[in-house]
Amino acid sequence: MADVRDEAAQAQGLLSDEGKPMRRPSSFTGKEHVTKEQAEQHERDIENARAAMSEDGKKQQAGTLALTSSAPAGGVGFNVVASICAYAFCSISMVLANKAIATRKIEGAGDLSLSLVCIQNVVAVILCESFKAAKQITYADFDWDIARQWLPVNLYFTGMLVSSFVTFKYLSVPMVTISKNLTNIIIVFADWKYNNTPVTYGVMAAFAFMVLGAFFAGYSDIHFSSTGYFWMGVNCFTTAGYVLSMRRMTQSIKLSKFGMVFYNNLISTPIMLTLALFKGEFGVLYEAGMDLWTPAFTFINVYAGSVGFLLNLASLWCVGSTSATTYAVVGSFNKVPTAIVGWFLFQSPISPETVTYMTIAMIGSFIYSAAKLKKF
């Protein structure tokens, strides 16, 4: 809105409608006689108008800054901190919950990986539909054509979930945490090989830390498990396959973030259900009865299915309240408390050498995040 001084200047003919000083009128070009005093007075009027505009501009800028700083900083600060804490909590607790479920041992129960993950998927689908019905999230209704096109991506997703769950049965939380970093190497290599994406020196240095740290940490692992590291390798490849295929598929299929959560969990449920039936897992679940389905175990299994969905909400909240850079940094630093809390809760014996190598691998993940953000 035009300032009062601008309107006064325009009324005097000193400023144009756009608020710019007007050229000297023709009466001052010598075509009509004017006195020297009149000409000097006209020049002074123009200078006064310019000074008024400059002063008002400074006041408006100061007012804008004052308005920004006088906003309820406590409220903004709380929103930022709360979103970061929610994202970190969901990310960490999801790992710990699955570790607790995977290591739950019942006499004669055997391996129930497929059926337990299947139950978590059903919980996630129910949450998606419930939040959609409450108009808290939006995504398109189920479409058979989209489901058919998304199936190849979902096969990677299913493999990623199952292999991650099985890995926790054999490896400690710290070892799983640092080993998952190797997935980034597969993704970057595939991008370089097939998409000609350049790899910076910073990324290569990060990979050197990751590989050396993970290799020697595994080598010095007190409870080395070849089965566990095999499934960890499967998890790295299926996770990389999921990320890469999802990138490619979303170029032709328009799915929101929660649309992907819905289709991933919905499509993978009958796949795992069929495999679990062939393995006889549901019969074992029934026979185990209350020996397995204690209130605590039931709660943690439902929570594990819920937290994957809640993690997506927390991710969107964190990015919206902070920035993509902060989100990436928080994601990298989450690995530290995850490893420490996992080691403490599950009492995983770790040698000092293993701790040193884990630290090296963690440093590699920090360097990788910084290299991707700063492009060095």
mmCIF file of C-alpha atoms in Angstrom:
data_model
loop_
_atom_site.group_PDB
_atom_site.id
_atom_site.type_symbol
_atom_site.label_atom_id
_atom_site.label_comp_id
_atom_site.label_asym_id
_atom_site.label_seq_id
_atom_site.Cartn_x
_atom_site.Cartn_y
_atom_site.Cartn_z
ATOM 1 C CA MET A 1 0.000 0.000 0.000
ATOM 2 C CA ALA A 2 1.346 3.398 -0.950
ATOM 3 C CA ASP A 3 2.826 5.487 1.851
ATOM 4 C CA VAL A 4 1.287 8.840 2.860
ATOM 5 C CA ARG A 5 4.414 10.665 1.717
ATOM 6 C CA ASP A 6 4.273 8.924 -1.658
ATOM 7 C CA GLU A 7 0.715 10.118 -2.139
ATOM 8 C CA ALA A 8 1.702 13.655 -1.187
ATOM 9 C CA ALA A 9 4.613 13.580 -3.603
ATOM 10 C CA GLN A 10 2.408 12.275 -6.395
ATOM 11 C CA ALA A 11 -0.132 15.029 -5.686
ATOM 12 C CA GLN A 12 2.671 17.573 -6.049
ATOM 13 C CA GLY A 13 3.683 16.014 -9.354
ATOM 14 C CA LEU A 14 7.085 14.983 -8.028
ATOM 15 C CA LEU A 15 6.574 11.215 -8.289
ATOM 16 C CA SER A 16 5.061 9.067 -10.992
ATOM 17 C CA ASP A 17 2.301 6.555 -10.292
ATOM 18 C CA GLU A 18 5.020 3.931 -9.893
ATOM 19 C CA GLY A 19 6.608 5.943 -7.074
ATOM 20 C CA LYS A 20 9.632 7.107 -9.108
ATOM 21 C CA PRO A 21 10.852 10.758 -9.300
ATOM 22 C CA MET A 22 9.461 12.399 -12.400
ATOM 23 C CA ARG A 23 11.567 14.197 -14.952
ATOM 24 C CA ARG A 24 11.620 17.979 -14.823
ATOM 25 C CA PRO A 25 8.482 19.321 -16.521
ATOM 26 C CA SER A 26 8.682 21.178 -19.801
ATOM 27 C CA SER A 27 8.308 24.531 -18.030
ATOM 28 C CA PHE A 28 11.830 23.999 -16.737
ATOM 29 C CA THR A 29 13.417 23.312 -20.064
ATOM 30 C CA GLY A 30 13.617 26.861 -21.075
ATOM 31 C CA LYS A 31 10.505 26.921 -23.225
ATOM 32 C CA GLU A 32 8.770 28.991 -20.538
ATOM 33 C CA HIS A 33 10.451 31.601 -18.361
ATOM 34 C CA VAL A 34 11.007 30.596 -14.741
ATOM 35 C CA THR A 35 13.080 32.267 -12.104
ATOM 36 C CA LYS A 36 16.198 30.765 -10.665
ATOM 37 C CA GLU A 37 14.538 30.573 -7.249
ATOM 38 C CA GLN A 38 11.641 28.509 -8.688
ATOM 39 C CA ALA A 39 14.028 26.059 -10.301
ATOM 40 C CA GLU A 40 16.034 25.658 -7.109
ATOM 41 C CA GLN A 41 12.844 25.170 -5.082
ATOM 42 C CA HIS A 42 11.690 22.461 -7.492
ATOM 43 C CA GLU A 43 15.012 20.625 -7.126
ATOM 44 C CA ARG A 44 14.742 20.816 -3.337
ATOM 45 C CA ASP A 45 11.220 19.368 -3.479
ATOM 46 C CA ILE A 46 12.464 16.394 -5.508
ATOM 47 C CA GLU A 47 15.323 15.769 -3.053
ATOM 48 C CA ASN A 48 12.906 15.957 -0.111
ATOM 49 C CA ALA A 49 10.610 13.425 -1.770
ATOM 50 C CA ARG A 50 13.520 11.056 -2.354
ATOM 51 C CA ALA A 51 14.649 11.432 1.276
ATOM 52 C CA ALA A 52 11.131 10.735 2.521
ATOM 53 C CA MET A 53 10.931 7.560 0.418
ATOM 54 C CA SER A 54 14.316 6.403 1.693
ATOM 55 C CA GLU A 55 13.405 7.066 5.340
ATOM 56 C CA ASP A 56 10.079 5.293 5.027
ATOM 57 C CA GLY A 57 11.757 2.337 3.365
ATOM 58 C CA LYS A 58 14.096 2.000 6.321
ATOM 59 C CA LYS A 59 11.211 2.224 8.771
ATOM 60 C CA GLN A 60 9.239 -0.398 6.857
ATOM 61 C CA GLN A 61 12.237 -2.723 6.827
ATOM 62 C CA ALA A 62 12.800 -2.165 10.556
ATOM 63 C CA GLY A 63 9.110 -2.831 11.168
ATOM 64 C CA THR A 64 9.311 -6.091 9.231
ATOM 65 C CA LEU A 65 12.328 -7.219 11.232
ATOM 66 C CA ALA A 66 10.637 -6.223 14.465
ATOM 67 C CA LEU A 67 7.521 -8.147 13.485
ATOM 68 C CA THR A 68 9.599 -11.239 12.731
ATOM 69 C CA SER A 69 11.542 -11.029 15.940
ATOM 70 C CA SER A 70 8.468 -10.211 17.990
ATOM 71 C CA ALA A 71 6.692 -13.373 16.779
ATOM 72 C CA PRO A 72 6.235 -15.985 19.485
ATOM 73 C CA ALA A 73 9.761 -17.343 19.285
ATOM 74 C CA GLY A 74 9.001 -19.849 22.027
ATOM 75 C CA GLY A 75 6.227 -21.363 19.914
ATOM 76 C CA VAL A 76 8.380 -21.608 16.799
ATOM 77 C CA GLY A 77 11.256 -23.057 18.813
ATOM 78 C CA PHE A 78 9.012 -25.656 20.407
ATOM 79 C CA ASN A 79 7.673 -26.751 17.014
ATOM 80 C CA VAL A 80 11.194 -27.220 15.648
ATOM 81 C CA VAL A 81 12.468 -29.109 18.691
ATOM 82 C CA ALA A 82 9.317 -31.221 18.936
ATOM 83 C CA SER A 83 9.464 -32.237 15.259
ATOM 84 C CA ILE A 84 13.139 -33.222 15.521
ATOM 85 C CA CYS A 85 12.519 -35.197 18.707
ATOM 86 C CA ALA A 86 9.494 -36.945 17.182
ATOM 87 C CA TYR A 87 11.474 -37.952 14.088
ATOM 88 C CA ALA A 88 14.436 -39.147 16.147
ATOM 89 C CA PHE A 89 12.208 -41.044 18.584
ATOM 90 C CA CYS A 90 10.286 -42.839 15.835
ATOM 91 C CA SER A 91 13.467 -43.715 13.952
ATOM 92 C CA ILE A 92 15.249 -45.088 17.021
ATOM 93 C CA SER A 93 12.267 -46.863 18.561
ATOM 94 C CA MET A 94 11.418 -48.621 15.291
ATOM 95 C CA VAL A 95 14.832 -50.314 15.296
ATOM 96 C CA LEU A 96 14.636 -51.220 18.972
ATOM 97 C CA ALA A 97 11.073 -52.563 18.698
ATOM 98 C CA ASN A 98 11.967 -54.893 15.837
ATOM 99 C CA LYS A 99 15.061 -56.071 17.689
ATOM 100 C CA ALA A 100 12.926 -56.877 20.735
ATOM 101 C CA ILE A 101 10.411 -58.813 18.635
ATOM 102 C CA ALA A 102 13.058 -60.677 16.631
ATOM 103 C CA THR A 103 14.904 -61.855 19.734
ATOM 104 C CA ARG A 104 11.765 -63.034 21.518
ATOM 105 C CA LYS A 105 12.271 -66.770 22.035
ATOM 106 C CA ILE A 106 9.516 -69.255 22.771
ATOM 107 C CA GLU A 107 10.209 -72.970 23.165
ATOM 108 C CA GLY A 108 9.317 -74.719 19.915
ATOM 109 C CA ALA A 109 8.104 -71.523 18.236
ATOM 110 C CA GLY A 110 10.859 -71.471 15.617
ATOM 111 C CA ASP A 111 11.188 -68.653 13.084
ATOM 112 C CA LEU A 112 8.085 -66.456 12.836
ATOM 113 C CA SER A 113 9.599 -63.606 10.833
ATOM 114 C CA LEU A 114 7.086 -63.571 7.973
ATOM 115 C CA SER A 115 3.947 -63.729 10.099
ATOM 116 C CA LEU A 116 5.130 -61.082 12.564
ATOM 117 C CA VAL A 117 6.095 -58.659 9.792
ATOM 118 C CA CYS A 118 2.773 -59.418 8.092
ATOM 119 C CA ILE A 119 0.924 -58.384 11.254
ATOM 120 C CA GLN A 120 2.870 -55.118 11.336
ATOM 121 C CA ASN A 121 1.887 -54.421 7.729
ATOM 122 C CA VAL A 122 -1.803 -54.919 8.535
ATOM 123 C CA VAL A 123 -1.488 -52.402 11.396
ATOM 124 C CA ALA A 124 0.133 -49.884 9.040
ATOM 125 C CA VAL A 125 -2.653 -50.268 6.451
ATOM 126 C CA ILE A 126 -5.318 -49.765 9.121
ATOM 127 C CA LEU A 127 -3.586 -46.593 10.306
ATOM 128 C CA CYS A 128 -3.313 -45.258 6.752
ATOM 129 C CA GLU A 129 -7.008 -45.748 6.113
ATOM 130 C CA SER A 130 -7.980 -44.369 9.538
ATOM 131 C CA PHE A 131 -5.959 -41.175 9.114
ATOM 132 C CA LYS A 132 -7.272 -40.798 5.584
ATOM 133 C CA ALA A 133 -10.876 -41.164 6.783
ATOM 134 C CA ALA A 134 -10.179 -38.517 9.427
ATOM 135 C CA LYS A 135 -8.817 -36.257 6.636
ATOM 136 C CA GLN A 136 -5.414 -35.982 8.293
ATOM 137 C CA ILE A 137 -3.594 -37.382 5.274
ATOM 138 C CA THR A 138 -4.529 -37.727 1.609
ATOM 139 C CA TYR A 139 -3.748 -40.219 -1.116
ATOM 140 C CA ALA A 140 -5.652 -41.649 -4.064
ATOM 141 C CA ASP A 141 -8.029 -44.574 -3.611
ATOM 142 C CA PHE A 142 -6.814 -48.067 -4.399
ATOM 143 C CA ASP A 143 -6.246 -48.685 -8.101
ATOM 144 C CA TRP A 144 -5.536 -52.184 -9.463
ATOM 145 C CA ASP A 145 -3.501 -50.777 -12.340
ATOM 146 C CA ILE A 146 -1.235 -48.844 -9.978
ATOM 147 C CA ALA A 147 -0.906 -51.901 -7.737
ATOM 148 C CA ARG A 148 0.164 -53.998 -10.726
ATOM 149 C CA GLN A 149 2.764 -51.448 -11.802
ATOM 150 C CA TRP A 150 4.019 -51.037 -8.236
ATOM 151 C CA LEU A 151 4.459 -54.790 -7.674
ATOM 152 C CA PRO A 152 8.151 -54.946 -8.780
ATOM 153 C CA VAL A 153 8.980 -52.151 -6.326
ATOM 154 C CA ASN A 154 7.032 -53.925 -3.612
ATOM 155 C CA LEU A 155 8.994 -57.145 -4.060
ATOM 156 C CA TYR A 156 12.123 -55.234 -3.055
ATOM 157 C CA PHE A 157 10.187 -53.658 -0.187
ATOM 158 C CA THR A 158 9.048 -57.072 1.071
ATOM 159 C CA GLY A 159 12.581 -58.444 0.867
ATOM 160 C CA MET A 160 13.873 -55.381 2.710
ATOM 161 C CA LEU A 161 11.427 -55.822 5.603
ATOM 162 C CA VAL A 162 11.920 -59.557 6.027
ATOM 163 C CA SER A 163 15.725 -59.505 5.701
ATOM 164 C CA SER A 164 15.975 -56.639 8.196
ATOM 165 C CA PHE A 165 13.823 -58.513 10.686
ATOM 166 C CA VAL A 166 15.820 -61.748 10.318
ATOM 167 C CA THR A 167 19.111 -59.865 10.640
ATOM 168 C CA PHE A 168 18.123 -58.657 14.107
ATOM 169 C CA LYS A 169 17.857 -62.276 15.246
ATOM 170 C CA TYR A 170 21.590 -62.764 14.744
ATOM 171 C CA LEU A 171 23.333 -59.374 14.928
ATOM 172 C CA SER A 172 23.446 -56.686 17.585
ATOM 173 C CA VAL A 173 21.800 -53.302 17.071
ATOM 174 C CA PRO A 174 25.162 -51.456 16.728
ATOM 175 C CA MET A 175 26.375 -53.888 14.071
ATOM 176 C CA VAL A 176 23.118 -53.636 12.106
ATOM 177 C CA THR A 177 23.223 -49.840 12.368
ATOM 178 C CA ILE A 178 26.677 -49.425 10.858
ATOM 179 C CA SER A 179 26.230 -52.204 8.301
ATOM 180 C CA LYS A 180 23.133 -50.537 6.855
ATOM 181 C CA ASN A 181 25.361 -47.635 5.786
ATOM 182 C CA LEU A 182 26.801 -49.890 3.082
ATOM 183 C CA THR A 183 23.466 -49.604 1.274
ATOM 184 C CA ASN A 184 24.497 -46.072 0.261
ATOM 185 C CA ILE A 185 27.482 -47.458 -1.609
ATOM 186 C CA ILE A 186 25.271 -49.708 -3.741
ATOM 187 C CA ILE A 187 22.890 -46.841 -4.516
ATOM 188 C CA VAL A 188 25.660 -44.407 -5.440
ATOM 189 C CA PHE A 189 27.405 -47.012 -7.597
ATOM 190 C CA ALA A 190 24.178 -47.786 -9.453
ATOM 191 C CA ASP A 191 23.531 -44.076 -10.012
ATOM 192 C CA TRP A 192 27.050 -43.642 -11.352
ATOM 193 C CA LYS A 193 26.845 -46.752 -13.556
ATOM 194 C CA TYR A 194 23.393 -46.286 -15.072
ATOM 195 C CA ASN A 195 22.585 -42.592 -14.612
ATOM 196 C CA ASN A 196 26.085 -41.125 -15.042
ATOM 197 C CA THR A 197 25.765 -39.365 -11.701
ATOM 198 C CA PRO A 198 29.190 -38.004 -10.684
ATOM 199 C CA VAL A 199 30.733 -39.190 -7.426
ATOM 200 C CA THR A 200 32.571 -36.505 -5.466
ATOM 201 C CA TYR A 201 35.801 -36.951 -3.527
ATOM 202 C CA GLY A 202 33.911 -36.340 -0.293
ATOM 203 C CA VAL A 203 31.553 -39.230 -1.005
ATOM 204 C CA MET A 204 34.445 -41.538 -1.873
ATOM 205 C CA ALA A 205 36.242 -40.590 1.355
ATOM 206 C CA ALA A 206 33.037 -41.314 3.291
ATOM 207 C CA PHE A 207 32.750 -44.717 1.660
ATOM 208 C CA ALA A 208 36.313 -45.544 2.616
ATOM 209 C CA PHE A 209 35.488 -44.882 6.270
ATOM 210 C CA MET A 210 32.230 -46.843 6.021
ATOM 211 C CA VAL A 211 33.734 -49.921 4.367
ATOM 212 C CA LEU A 212 36.844 -50.130 6.538
ATOM 213 C CA GLY A 213 34.883 -49.487 9.721
ATOM 214 C CA ALA A 214 32.150 -52.016 8.921
ATOM 215 C CA PHE A 215 34.617 -54.681 7.719
ATOM 216 C CA PHE A 216 36.878 -54.572 10.753
ATOM 217 C CA ALA A 217 33.939 -54.202 13.139
ATOM 218 C CA GLY A 218 32.460 -57.386 11.704
ATOM 219 C CA TYR A 219 35.833 -59.111 11.761
ATOM 220 C CA SER A 220 36.264 -58.307 15.467
ATOM 221 C CA ASP A 221 32.630 -59.087 16.351
ATOM 222 C CA ILE A 222 32.629 -61.337 19.420
ATOM 223 C CA HIS A 223 29.409 -63.041 18.319
ATOM 224 C CA PHE A 224 30.191 -63.313 14.628
ATOM 225 C CA SER A 225 27.341 -64.928 12.727
ATOM 226 C CA SER A 226 27.737 -65.832 9.070
ATOM 227 C CA THR A 227 23.960 -66.250 8.823
ATOM 228 C CA GLY A 228 23.409 -62.811 10.264
ATOM 229 C CA TYR A 229 25.865 -61.133 7.904
ATOM 230 C CA PHE A 230 24.369 -62.996 4.965
ATOM 231 C CA TRP A 231 20.938 -61.557 5.735
ATOM 232 C CA MET A 232 22.535 -58.166 6.334
ATOM 233 C CA GLY A 233 23.935 -58.335 2.797
ATOM 234 C CA VAL A 234 20.509 -59.306 1.460
ATOM 235 C CA ASN A 235 19.018 -56.354 3.311
ATOM 236 C CA CYS A 236 21.541 -53.906 1.822
ATOM 237 C CA PHE A 237 20.824 -55.079 -1.737
ATOM 238 C CA THR A 238 17.031 -55.200 -1.346
ATOM 239 C CA THR A 239 17.007 -51.764 0.288
ATOM 240 C CA ALA A 240 19.104 -50.321 -2.532
ATOM 241 C CA GLY A 241 16.855 -52.054 -5.073
ATOM 242 C CA TYR A 242 13.789 -50.590 -3.412
ATOM 243 C CA VAL A 243 15.200 -47.041 -3.424
ATOM 244 C CA LEU A 244 16.369 -47.206 -7.029
ATOM 245 C CA SER A 245 13.212 -48.865 -8.386
ATOM 246 C CA MET A 246 11.020 -46.449 -6.428
ATOM 247 C CA ARG A 247 12.860 -43.468 -7.968
ATOM 248 C CA ARG A 248 12.343 -44.862 -11.442
ATOM 249 C CA MET A 249 8.719 -45.880 -10.936
ATOM 250 C CA THR A 250 7.633 -42.570 -9.422
ATOM 251 C CA GLN A 251 8.598 -40.867 -12.673
ATOM 252 C CA SER A 252 5.588 -42.514 -14.338
ATOM 253 C CA ILE A 253 3.342 -43.176 -11.328
ATOM 254 C CA LYS A 254 2.279 -40.218 -9.216
ATOM 255 C CA LEU A 255 2.020 -41.413 -5.628
ATOM 256 C CA SER A 256 2.173 -39.322 -2.491
ATOM 257 C CA LYS A 257 4.382 -40.394 0.379
ATOM 258 C CA PHE A 258 1.451 -41.937 2.217
ATOM 259 C CA GLY A 259 0.201 -43.458 -1.011
ATOM 260 C CA MET A 260 3.478 -45.371 -1.178
ATOM 261 C CA VAL A 261 3.136 -46.424 2.475
ATOM 262 C CA PHE A 262 -0.376 -47.679 1.762
ATOM 263 C CA TYR A 263 0.493 -49.652 -1.395
ATOM 264 C CA ASN A 264 3.747 -51.052 0.028
ATOM 265 C CA ASN A 265 2.101 -52.469 3.143
ATOM 266 C CA LEU A 266 -1.090 -53.556 1.382
ATOM 267 C CA ILE A 267 0.582 -55.420 -1.496
ATOM 268 C CA SER A 268 3.262 -57.044 0.654
ATOM 269 C CA THR A 269 0.697 -58.419 3.119
ATOM 270 C CA PRO A 270 -0.738 -61.205 0.869
ATOM 271 C CA ILE A 271 2.787 -62.032 -0.339
ATOM 272 C CA MET A 272 4.086 -62.608 3.193
ATOM 273 C CA LEU A 273 0.818 -64.203 4.261
ATOM 274 C CA THR A 274 1.163 -66.836 1.521
ATOM 275 C CA LEU A 275 4.809 -67.541 2.372
ATOM 276 C CA ALA A 276 4.011 -67.741 6.096
ATOM 277 C CA LEU A 277 1.227 -70.249 5.442
ATOM 278 C CA PHE A 278 3.584 -72.440 3.395
ATOM 279 C CA LYS A 279 6.097 -72.330 6.254
ATOM 280 C CA GLY A 280 3.398 -73.223 8.766
ATOM 281 C CA GLU A 281 4.059 -70.103 10.837
ATOM 282 C CA PHE A 282 0.423 -69.364 11.644
ATOM 283 C CA GLY A 283 -0.045 -72.853 13.065
ATOM 284 C CA VAL A 284 2.937 -72.210 15.328
ATOM 285 C CA LEU A 285 1.477 -68.847 16.331
ATOM 286 C CA TYR A 286 -1.775 -70.524 17.302
ATOM 287 C CA GLU A 287 -0.069 -73.283 19.263
ATOM 288 C CA ALA A 288 2.201 -70.841 21.095
ATOM 289 C CA GLY A 289 -0.878 -69.026 22.337
ATOM 290 C CA MET A 290 -0.422 -66.894 25.423
ATOM 291 C CA ASP A 291 3.163 -68.075 25.863
ATOM 292 C CA LEU A 292 3.977 -65.825 22.940
ATOM 293 C CA TRP A 293 1.182 -63.277 22.930
ATOM 294 C CA THR A 294 1.761 -61.704 26.282
ATOM 295 C CA PRO A 295 0.392 -58.148 26.714
ATOM 296 C CA ALA A 296 3.914 -56.732 26.407
ATOM 297 C CA PHE A 297 4.709 -58.675 23.226
ATOM 298 C CA THR A 298 1.343 -57.799 21.681
ATOM 299 C CA PHE A 299 1.857 -54.121 22.454
ATOM 300 C CA ILE A 300 5.376 -53.974 21.030
ATOM 301 C CA ASN A 301 4.333 -55.805 17.857
ATOM 302 C CA VAL A 302 1.429 -53.403 17.275
ATOM 303 C CA TYR A 303 3.737 -50.488 18.086
ATOM 304 C CA ALA A 304 6.325 -51.704 15.573
ATOM 305 C CA GLY A 305 3.616 -51.708 12.917
ATOM 306 C CA SER A 306 2.457 -48.244 13.957
ATOM 307 C CA VAL A 307 5.835 -46.560 14.233
ATOM 308 C CA GLY A 308 6.675 -47.140 10.570
ATOM 309 C CA PHE A 309 3.598 -45.116 9.660
ATOM 310 C CA LEU A 310 4.264 -42.532 12.369
ATOM 311 C CA LEU A 311 7.835 -42.152 11.108
ATOM 312 C CA ASN A 312 6.465 -40.827 7.823
ATOM 313 C CA LEU A 313 4.347 -38.276 9.682
ATOM 314 C CA ALA A 314 7.332 -37.257 11.794
ATOM 315 C CA SER A 315 9.532 -36.979 8.697
ATOM 316 C CA LEU A 316 7.119 -34.616 6.976
ATOM 317 C CA TRP A 317 6.746 -32.599 10.179
ATOM 318 C CA CYS A 318 10.525 -32.352 10.630
ATOM 319 C CA VAL A 319 11.185 -31.244 7.044
ATOM 320 C CA GLY A 320 8.313 -28.748 7.172
ATOM 321 C CA SER A 321 9.411 -27.251 10.510
ATOM 322 C CA THR A 322 13.147 -27.151 9.802
ATOM 323 C CA SER A 323 14.794 -27.892 6.458
ATOM 324 C CA ALA A 324 15.961 -30.808 4.343
ATOM 325 C CA THR A 325 19.503 -30.200 5.619
ATOM 326 C CA THR A 326 18.468 -30.454 9.269
ATOM 327 C CA TYR A 327 16.420 -33.536 8.476
ATOM 328 C CA ALA A 328 19.431 -35.232 6.866
ATOM 329 C CA VAL A 329 21.745 -34.298 9.737
ATOM 330 C CA VAL A 330 19.291 -35.616 12.329
ATOM 331 C CA GLY A 331 18.988 -38.836 10.333
ATOM 332 C CA SER A 332 22.754 -39.294 10.432
ATOM 333 C CA PHE A 333 23.108 -38.538 14.128
ATOM 334 C CA ASN A 334 20.243 -40.909 14.970
ATOM 335 C CA LYS A 335 22.650 -43.779 14.418
ATOM 336 C CA VAL A 336 24.666 -42.856 17.494
ATOM 337 C CA PRO A 337 21.885 -43.065 20.123
ATOM 338 C CA THR A 338 20.394 -46.062 18.298
ATOM 339 C CA ALA A 339 23.654 -47.984 18.628
ATOM 340 C CA ILE A 340 24.229 -46.922 22.240
ATOM 341 C CA VAL A 341 20.669 -47.567 23.455
ATOM 342 C CA GLY A 342 20.525 -50.861 21.547
ATOM 343 C CA TRP A 343 23.780 -52.006 23.135
ATOM 344 C CA PHE A 344 22.549 -51.008 26.603
ATOM 345 C CA LEU A 345 19.050 -52.513 26.379
ATOM 346 C CA PHE A 346 20.032 -55.845 24.853
ATOM 347 C CA GLN A 347 23.364 -56.178 26.663
ATOM 348 C CA SER A 348 25.283 -57.022 23.499
ATOM 349 C CA PRO A 349 28.933 -57.771 24.368
ATOM 350 C CA ILE A 350 31.239 -55.577 22.268
ATOM 351 C CA SER A 351 35.021 -55.458 22.402
ATOM 352 C CA PRO A 352 36.936 -52.138 22.562
ATOM 353 C CA GLU A 353 38.306 -52.800 19.074
ATOM 354 C CA THR A 354 34.786 -53.199 17.704
ATOM 355 C CA VAL A 355 33.747 -49.903 19.305
ATOM 356 C CA THR A 356 36.686 -48.176 17.599
ATOM 357 C CA TYR A 357 35.790 -49.568 14.190
ATOM 358 C CA MET A 358 32.125 -48.710 14.704
ATOM 359 C CA THR A 359 33.146 -45.141 15.447
ATOM 360 C CA ILE A 360 35.099 -45.013 12.183
ATOM 361 C CA ALA A 361 32.060 -46.259 10.292
ATOM 362 C CA MET A 362 29.865 -43.657 12.027
ATOM 363 C CA ILE A 363 32.285 -40.902 11.014
ATOM 364 C CA GLY A 364 31.930 -42.138 7.447
ATOM 365 C CA SER A 365 28.157 -41.722 7.608
ATOM 366 C CA PHE A 366 28.546 -38.149 8.871
ATOM 367 C CA ILE A 367 31.009 -37.329 6.090
ATOM 368 C CA TYR A 368 28.634 -38.839 3.547
ATOM 369 C CA SER A 369 25.725 -36.677 4.720
ATOM 370 C CA ALA A 370 27.896 -33.554 4.620
ATOM 371 C CA ALA A 371 29.297 -34.440 1.182
ATOM 372 C CA LYS A 372 25.825 -34.953 -0.289
ATOM 373 C CA LEU A 373 24.555 -31.675 1.179
ATOM 374 C CA LYS A 374 27.590 -29.510 0.399
ATOM 375 C CA LYS A 375 28.506 -31.273 -2.866
ATOM 376 C CA PHE A 376 32.220 -31.649 -2.032
#
